[in-house]
PDB file of C-alpha atoms in Angstrom:
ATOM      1  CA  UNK A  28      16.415  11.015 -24.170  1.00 87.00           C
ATOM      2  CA  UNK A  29      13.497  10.369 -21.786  1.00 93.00           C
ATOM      3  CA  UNK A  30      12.404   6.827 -20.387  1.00 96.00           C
ATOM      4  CA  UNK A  31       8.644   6.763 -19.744  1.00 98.00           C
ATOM      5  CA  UNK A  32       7.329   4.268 -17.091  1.00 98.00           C
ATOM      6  CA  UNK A  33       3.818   3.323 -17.275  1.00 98.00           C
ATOM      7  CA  UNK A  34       2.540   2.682 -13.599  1.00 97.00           C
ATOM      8  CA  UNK A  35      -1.024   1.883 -12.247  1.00 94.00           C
ATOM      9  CA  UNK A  36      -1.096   4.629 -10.061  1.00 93.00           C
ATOM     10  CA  UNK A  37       0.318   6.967  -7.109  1.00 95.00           C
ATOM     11  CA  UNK A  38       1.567   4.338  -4.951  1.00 95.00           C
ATOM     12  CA  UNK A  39       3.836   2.438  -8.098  1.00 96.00           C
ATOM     13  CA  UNK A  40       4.823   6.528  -8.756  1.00 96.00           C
ATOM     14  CA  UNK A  41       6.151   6.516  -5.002  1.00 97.00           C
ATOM     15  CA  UNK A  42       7.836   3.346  -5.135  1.00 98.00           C
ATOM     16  CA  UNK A  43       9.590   3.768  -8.473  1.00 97.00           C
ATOM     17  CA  UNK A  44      10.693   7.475  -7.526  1.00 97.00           C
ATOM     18  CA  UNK A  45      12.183   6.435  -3.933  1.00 97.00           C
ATOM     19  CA  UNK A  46      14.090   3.129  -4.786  1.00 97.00           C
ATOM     20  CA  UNK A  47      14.782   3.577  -8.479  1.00 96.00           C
ATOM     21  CA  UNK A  48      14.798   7.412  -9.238  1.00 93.00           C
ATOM     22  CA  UNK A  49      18.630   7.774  -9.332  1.00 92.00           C
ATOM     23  CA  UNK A  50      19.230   4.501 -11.294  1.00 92.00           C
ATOM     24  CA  UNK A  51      16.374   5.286 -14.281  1.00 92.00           C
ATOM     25  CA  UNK A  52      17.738   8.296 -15.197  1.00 89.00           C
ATOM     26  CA  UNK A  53      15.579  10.892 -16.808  1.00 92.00           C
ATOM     27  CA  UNK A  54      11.972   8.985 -16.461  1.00 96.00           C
ATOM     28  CA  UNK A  55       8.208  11.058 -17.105  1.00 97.00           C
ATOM     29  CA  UNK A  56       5.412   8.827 -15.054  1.00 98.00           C
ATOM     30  CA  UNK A  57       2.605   7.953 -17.448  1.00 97.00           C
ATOM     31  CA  UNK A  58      -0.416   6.492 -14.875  1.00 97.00           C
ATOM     32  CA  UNK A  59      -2.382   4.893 -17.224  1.00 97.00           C
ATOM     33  CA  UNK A  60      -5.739   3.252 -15.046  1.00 92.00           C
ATOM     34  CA  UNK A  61      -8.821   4.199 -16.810  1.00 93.00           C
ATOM     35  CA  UNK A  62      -7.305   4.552 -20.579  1.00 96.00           C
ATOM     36  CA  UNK A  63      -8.405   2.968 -23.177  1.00 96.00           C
ATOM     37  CA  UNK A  64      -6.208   0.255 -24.866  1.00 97.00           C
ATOM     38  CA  UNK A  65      -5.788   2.608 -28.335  1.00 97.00           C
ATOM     39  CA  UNK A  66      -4.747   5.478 -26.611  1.00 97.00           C
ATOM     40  CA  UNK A  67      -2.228   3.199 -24.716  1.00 98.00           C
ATOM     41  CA  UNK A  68      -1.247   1.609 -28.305  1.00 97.00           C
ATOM     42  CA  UNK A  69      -1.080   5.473 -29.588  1.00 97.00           C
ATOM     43  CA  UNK A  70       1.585   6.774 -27.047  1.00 97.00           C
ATOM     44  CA  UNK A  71       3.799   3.706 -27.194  1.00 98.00           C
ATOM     45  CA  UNK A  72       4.193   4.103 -30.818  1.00 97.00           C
ATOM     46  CA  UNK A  73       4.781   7.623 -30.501  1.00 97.00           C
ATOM     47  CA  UNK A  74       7.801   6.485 -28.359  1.00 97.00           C
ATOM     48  CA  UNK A  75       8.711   4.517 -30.501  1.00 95.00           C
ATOM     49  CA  UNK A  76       8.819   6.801 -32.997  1.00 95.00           C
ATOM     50  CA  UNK A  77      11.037   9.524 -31.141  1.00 94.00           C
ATOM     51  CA  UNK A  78      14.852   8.266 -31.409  1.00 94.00           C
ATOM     52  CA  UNK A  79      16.852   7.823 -27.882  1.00 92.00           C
ATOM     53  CA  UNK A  80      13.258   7.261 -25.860  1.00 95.00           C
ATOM     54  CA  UNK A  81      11.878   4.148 -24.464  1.00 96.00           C
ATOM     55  CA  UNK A  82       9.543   3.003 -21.874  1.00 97.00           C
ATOM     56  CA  UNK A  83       8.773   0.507 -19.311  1.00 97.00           C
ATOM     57  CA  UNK A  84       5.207  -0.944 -18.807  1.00 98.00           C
ATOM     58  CA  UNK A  85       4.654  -2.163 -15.314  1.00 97.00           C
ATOM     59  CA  UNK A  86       1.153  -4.422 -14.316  1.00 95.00           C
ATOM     60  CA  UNK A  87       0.197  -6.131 -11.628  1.00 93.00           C
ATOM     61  CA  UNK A  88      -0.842  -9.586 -12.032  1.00 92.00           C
ATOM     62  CA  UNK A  89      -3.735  -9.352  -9.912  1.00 85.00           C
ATOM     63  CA  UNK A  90      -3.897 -12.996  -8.796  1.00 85.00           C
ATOM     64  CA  UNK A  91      -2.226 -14.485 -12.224  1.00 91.00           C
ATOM     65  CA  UNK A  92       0.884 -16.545 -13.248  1.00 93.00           C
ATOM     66  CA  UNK A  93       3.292 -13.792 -14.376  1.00 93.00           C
ATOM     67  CA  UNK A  94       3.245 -15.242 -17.484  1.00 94.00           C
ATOM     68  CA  UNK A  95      -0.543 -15.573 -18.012  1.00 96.00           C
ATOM     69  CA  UNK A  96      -0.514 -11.929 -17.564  1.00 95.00           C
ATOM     70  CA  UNK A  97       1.825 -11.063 -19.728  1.00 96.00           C
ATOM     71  CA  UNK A  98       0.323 -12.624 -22.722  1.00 97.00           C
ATOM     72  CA  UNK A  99      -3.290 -11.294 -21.505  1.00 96.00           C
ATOM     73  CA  UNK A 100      -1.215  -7.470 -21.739  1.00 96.00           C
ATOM     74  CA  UNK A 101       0.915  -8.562 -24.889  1.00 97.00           C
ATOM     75  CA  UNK A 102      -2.674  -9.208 -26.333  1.00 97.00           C
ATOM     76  CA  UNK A 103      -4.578  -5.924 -25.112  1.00 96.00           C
ATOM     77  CA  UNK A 104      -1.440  -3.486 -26.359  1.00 96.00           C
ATOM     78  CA  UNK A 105      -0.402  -4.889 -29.611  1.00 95.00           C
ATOM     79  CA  UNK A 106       2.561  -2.111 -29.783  1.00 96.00           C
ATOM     80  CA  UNK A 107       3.964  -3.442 -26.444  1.00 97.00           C
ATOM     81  CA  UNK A 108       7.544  -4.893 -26.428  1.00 96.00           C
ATOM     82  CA  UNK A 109       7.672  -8.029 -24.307  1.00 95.00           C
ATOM     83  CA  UNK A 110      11.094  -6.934 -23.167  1.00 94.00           C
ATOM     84  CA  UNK A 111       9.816  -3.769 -22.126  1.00 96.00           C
ATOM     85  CA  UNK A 112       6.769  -5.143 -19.973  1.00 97.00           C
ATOM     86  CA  UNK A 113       7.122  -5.944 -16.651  1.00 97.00           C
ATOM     87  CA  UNK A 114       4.627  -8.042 -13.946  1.00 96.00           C
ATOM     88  CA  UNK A 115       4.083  -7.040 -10.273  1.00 95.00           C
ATOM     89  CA  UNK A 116       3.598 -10.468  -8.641  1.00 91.00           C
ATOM     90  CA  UNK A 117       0.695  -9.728  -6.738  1.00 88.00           C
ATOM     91  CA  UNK A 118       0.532  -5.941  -6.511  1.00 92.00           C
ATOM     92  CA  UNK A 119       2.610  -2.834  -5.888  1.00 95.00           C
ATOM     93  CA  UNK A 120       2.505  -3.507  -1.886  1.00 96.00           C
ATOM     94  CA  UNK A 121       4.069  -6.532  -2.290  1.00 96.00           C
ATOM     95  CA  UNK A 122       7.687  -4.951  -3.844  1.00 97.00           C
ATOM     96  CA  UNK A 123       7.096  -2.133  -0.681  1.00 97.00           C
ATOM     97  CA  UNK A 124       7.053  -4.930   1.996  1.00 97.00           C
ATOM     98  CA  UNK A 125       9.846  -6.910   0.024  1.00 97.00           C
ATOM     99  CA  UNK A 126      12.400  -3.975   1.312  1.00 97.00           C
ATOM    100  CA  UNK A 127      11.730  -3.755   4.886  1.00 95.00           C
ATOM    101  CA  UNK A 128      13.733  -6.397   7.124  1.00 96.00           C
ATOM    102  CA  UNK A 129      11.771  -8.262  10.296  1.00 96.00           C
ATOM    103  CA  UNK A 130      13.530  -5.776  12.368  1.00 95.00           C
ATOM    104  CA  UNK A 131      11.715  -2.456  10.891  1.00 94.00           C
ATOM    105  CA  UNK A 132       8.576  -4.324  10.745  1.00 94.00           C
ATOM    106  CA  UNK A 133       8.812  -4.372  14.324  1.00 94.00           C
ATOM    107  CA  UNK A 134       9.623  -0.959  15.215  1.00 94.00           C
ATOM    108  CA  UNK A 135       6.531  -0.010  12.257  1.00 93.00           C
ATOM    109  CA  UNK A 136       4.368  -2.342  14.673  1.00 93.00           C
ATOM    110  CA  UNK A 137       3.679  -4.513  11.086  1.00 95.00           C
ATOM    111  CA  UNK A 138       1.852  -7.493  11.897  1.00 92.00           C
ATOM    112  CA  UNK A 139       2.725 -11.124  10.816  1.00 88.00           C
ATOM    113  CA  UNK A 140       6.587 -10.833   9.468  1.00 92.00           C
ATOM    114  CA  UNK A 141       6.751 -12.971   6.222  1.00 93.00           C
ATOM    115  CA  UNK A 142       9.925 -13.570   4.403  1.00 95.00           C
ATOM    116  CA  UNK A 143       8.443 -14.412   0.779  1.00 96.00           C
ATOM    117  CA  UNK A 144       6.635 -11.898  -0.686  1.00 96.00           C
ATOM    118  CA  UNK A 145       5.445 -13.186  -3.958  1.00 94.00           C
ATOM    119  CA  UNK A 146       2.106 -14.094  -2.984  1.00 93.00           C
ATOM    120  CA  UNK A 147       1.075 -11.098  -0.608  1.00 94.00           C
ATOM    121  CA  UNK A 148      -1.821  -9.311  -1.488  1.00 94.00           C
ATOM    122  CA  UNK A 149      -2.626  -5.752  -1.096  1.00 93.00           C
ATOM    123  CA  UNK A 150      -5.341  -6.615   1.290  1.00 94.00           C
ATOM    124  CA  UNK A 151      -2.660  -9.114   3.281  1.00 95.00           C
ATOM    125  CA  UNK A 152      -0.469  -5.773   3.214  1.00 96.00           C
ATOM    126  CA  UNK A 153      -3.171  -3.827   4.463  1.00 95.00           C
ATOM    127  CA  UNK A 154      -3.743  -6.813   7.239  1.00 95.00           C
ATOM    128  CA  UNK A 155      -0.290  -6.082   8.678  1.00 95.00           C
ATOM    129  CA  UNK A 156      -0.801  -2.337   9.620  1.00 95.00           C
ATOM    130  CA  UNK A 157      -1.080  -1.195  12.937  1.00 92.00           C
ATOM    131  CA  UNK A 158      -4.788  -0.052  13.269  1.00 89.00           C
ATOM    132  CA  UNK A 159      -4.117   3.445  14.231  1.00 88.00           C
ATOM    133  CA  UNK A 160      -2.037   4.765  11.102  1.00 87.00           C
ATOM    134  CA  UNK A 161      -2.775   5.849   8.465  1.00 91.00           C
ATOM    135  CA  UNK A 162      -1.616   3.678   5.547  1.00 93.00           C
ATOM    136  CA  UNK A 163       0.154   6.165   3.078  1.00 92.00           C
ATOM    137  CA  UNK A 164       2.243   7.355   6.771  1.00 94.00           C
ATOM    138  CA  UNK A 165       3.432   3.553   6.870  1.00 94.00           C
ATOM    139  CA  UNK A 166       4.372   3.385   3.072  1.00 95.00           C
ATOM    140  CA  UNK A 167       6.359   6.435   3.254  1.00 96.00           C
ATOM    141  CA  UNK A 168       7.989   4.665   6.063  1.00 95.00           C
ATOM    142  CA  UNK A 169       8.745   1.739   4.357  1.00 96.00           C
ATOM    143  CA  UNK A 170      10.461   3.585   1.731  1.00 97.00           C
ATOM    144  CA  UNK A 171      12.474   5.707   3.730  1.00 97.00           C
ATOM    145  CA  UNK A 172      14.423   2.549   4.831  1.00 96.00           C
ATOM    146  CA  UNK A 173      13.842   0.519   2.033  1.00 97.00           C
ATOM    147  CA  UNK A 174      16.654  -1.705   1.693  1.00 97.00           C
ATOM    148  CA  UNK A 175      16.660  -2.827  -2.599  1.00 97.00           C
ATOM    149  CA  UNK A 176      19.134  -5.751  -2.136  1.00 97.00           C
ATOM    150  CA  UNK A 177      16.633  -7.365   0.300  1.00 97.00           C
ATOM    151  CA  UNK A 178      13.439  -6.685  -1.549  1.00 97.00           C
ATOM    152  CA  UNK A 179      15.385  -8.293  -4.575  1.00 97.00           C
ATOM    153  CA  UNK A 180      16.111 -11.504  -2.741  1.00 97.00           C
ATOM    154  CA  UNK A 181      12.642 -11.685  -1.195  1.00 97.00           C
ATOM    155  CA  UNK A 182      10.067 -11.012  -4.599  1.00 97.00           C
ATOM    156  CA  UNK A 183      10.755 -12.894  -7.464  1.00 95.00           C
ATOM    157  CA  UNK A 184       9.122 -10.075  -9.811  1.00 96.00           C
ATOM    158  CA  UNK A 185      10.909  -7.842  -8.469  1.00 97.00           C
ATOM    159  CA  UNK A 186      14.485  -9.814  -9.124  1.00 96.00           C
ATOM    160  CA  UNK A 187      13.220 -10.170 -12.603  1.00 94.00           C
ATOM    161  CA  UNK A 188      12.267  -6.244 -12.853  1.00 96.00           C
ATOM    162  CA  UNK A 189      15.679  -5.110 -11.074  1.00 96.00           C
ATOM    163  CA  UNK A 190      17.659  -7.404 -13.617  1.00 94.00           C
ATOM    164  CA  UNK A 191      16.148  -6.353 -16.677  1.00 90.00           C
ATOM    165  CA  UNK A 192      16.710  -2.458 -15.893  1.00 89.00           C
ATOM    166  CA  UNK A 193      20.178  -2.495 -14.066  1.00 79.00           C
ATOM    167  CA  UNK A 194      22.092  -4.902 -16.681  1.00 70.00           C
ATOM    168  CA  UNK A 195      24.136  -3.204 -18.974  1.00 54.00           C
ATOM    169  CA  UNK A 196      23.497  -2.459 -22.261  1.00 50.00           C
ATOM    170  CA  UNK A 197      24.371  -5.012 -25.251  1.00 44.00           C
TER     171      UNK A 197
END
C-alpha cells in the first residue's frame, strides 16, 4: 500500500516530510510543476487502478477562494477526486509560518509577528526574514520547532488538510 502526495515542489516535500512523515505512513512524493495535465490524468488513474494505493493532490491557491481553485483543478484533472484534493491558502510558506509561535519568531529575528496566516503570501513570508540568512536556513528552522497544533489553529487550509488526513477511516 503506498499513498502518493502530489506537491508543487521541494519546499511542500520539506514541509510534508517534517510535520506529517510519521502520520502518512508509507507516502512516494510526486512534484508535479511543469507536467502536462494528461500525464497528471495518466498517473492518477494508474493509482487508481492499483488496489490499497491512494493519493493526495495538494495546490496552492495562488491568490484564489479555496473553492474557486478547486473547481479550476477539478476541471484541469478530470480523474481527480475532490476528496482527495487539497488547497494551500495562499502558498506553502504560509502552513511553515502557521507552526512557529511569536516567541520563535523572535529568537529567528522574523519580522512583523502575525497571528492569521491565511492570507500571507510567499513574498510577505519572504518580507519577514532577517536580511542576512539565507531563506532555506530559516525554513529548516521553522520546521525543526514546528509546533502542528498551532499551525492548525492559525491556517484555515491547513485545519481543513489536517482533518481530512488524521480522521479515521469510515
Amino acid at each position: 500500500k503506498m499513498l502518493y502526495l502530489f506537491i508543487e515542489g521541494p519546499d511542500d516535500e520539506r514541509f510534508f516530510t517534517r510535520v506529517y512523515g510519521t502520520i502518512l505512513g508509507s507516502y512516494k512524493f510526486i512534484q508535479y510543476s511543469g507536467w502536462t495535465p494528461t500525464k497528471i490524468n495518466d498517473f492518477i488513474r494508474s493509482i487508481n487502478c492499483t488496489p490499497g494505493n491512494e493519493y493526495i493532490f495538494l495546490g496552492d491557491a495562488d491568490g484564489k477562494p479555496i473553492n474557486e481553485r478547486k473547481e479550476i483543478l477539478l476541471a484541469r484533472y478530470s480523474n481527480l477526486d475532490s476528496d482527495r484534493l487539497f488547497v494551500v491558502q495562499y502558498e506553502i510558506e504560509s502552513w511553515y509560518y502557521a507552526g512557529v509561535s511569536a516567541t520563535t519568531c523572535q529568537k529567528l529575528k522574523l519580522k512583523q509577528y502575525v497571528y492569521n496566516t491565511d492570507t500571507l503570501t510567499k513574498e510577505q513570508f519572504n518580507a519577514k526574514l532577517p536580511k542576512k540568512t539565507e531563506r532555506k536556513f530559516i525554513m529548516a528552522a521553522l520546521l525543526e520547532v514546528y509546533e502542528r497544533e498551532l499551525a492548525i489553529v492559525r491556517n484555515t487550509s491547513l485545519s481543513l488538510f489536517d482533518a481530512g488526513i488524521t480522521k479515521e477511516p469510515a
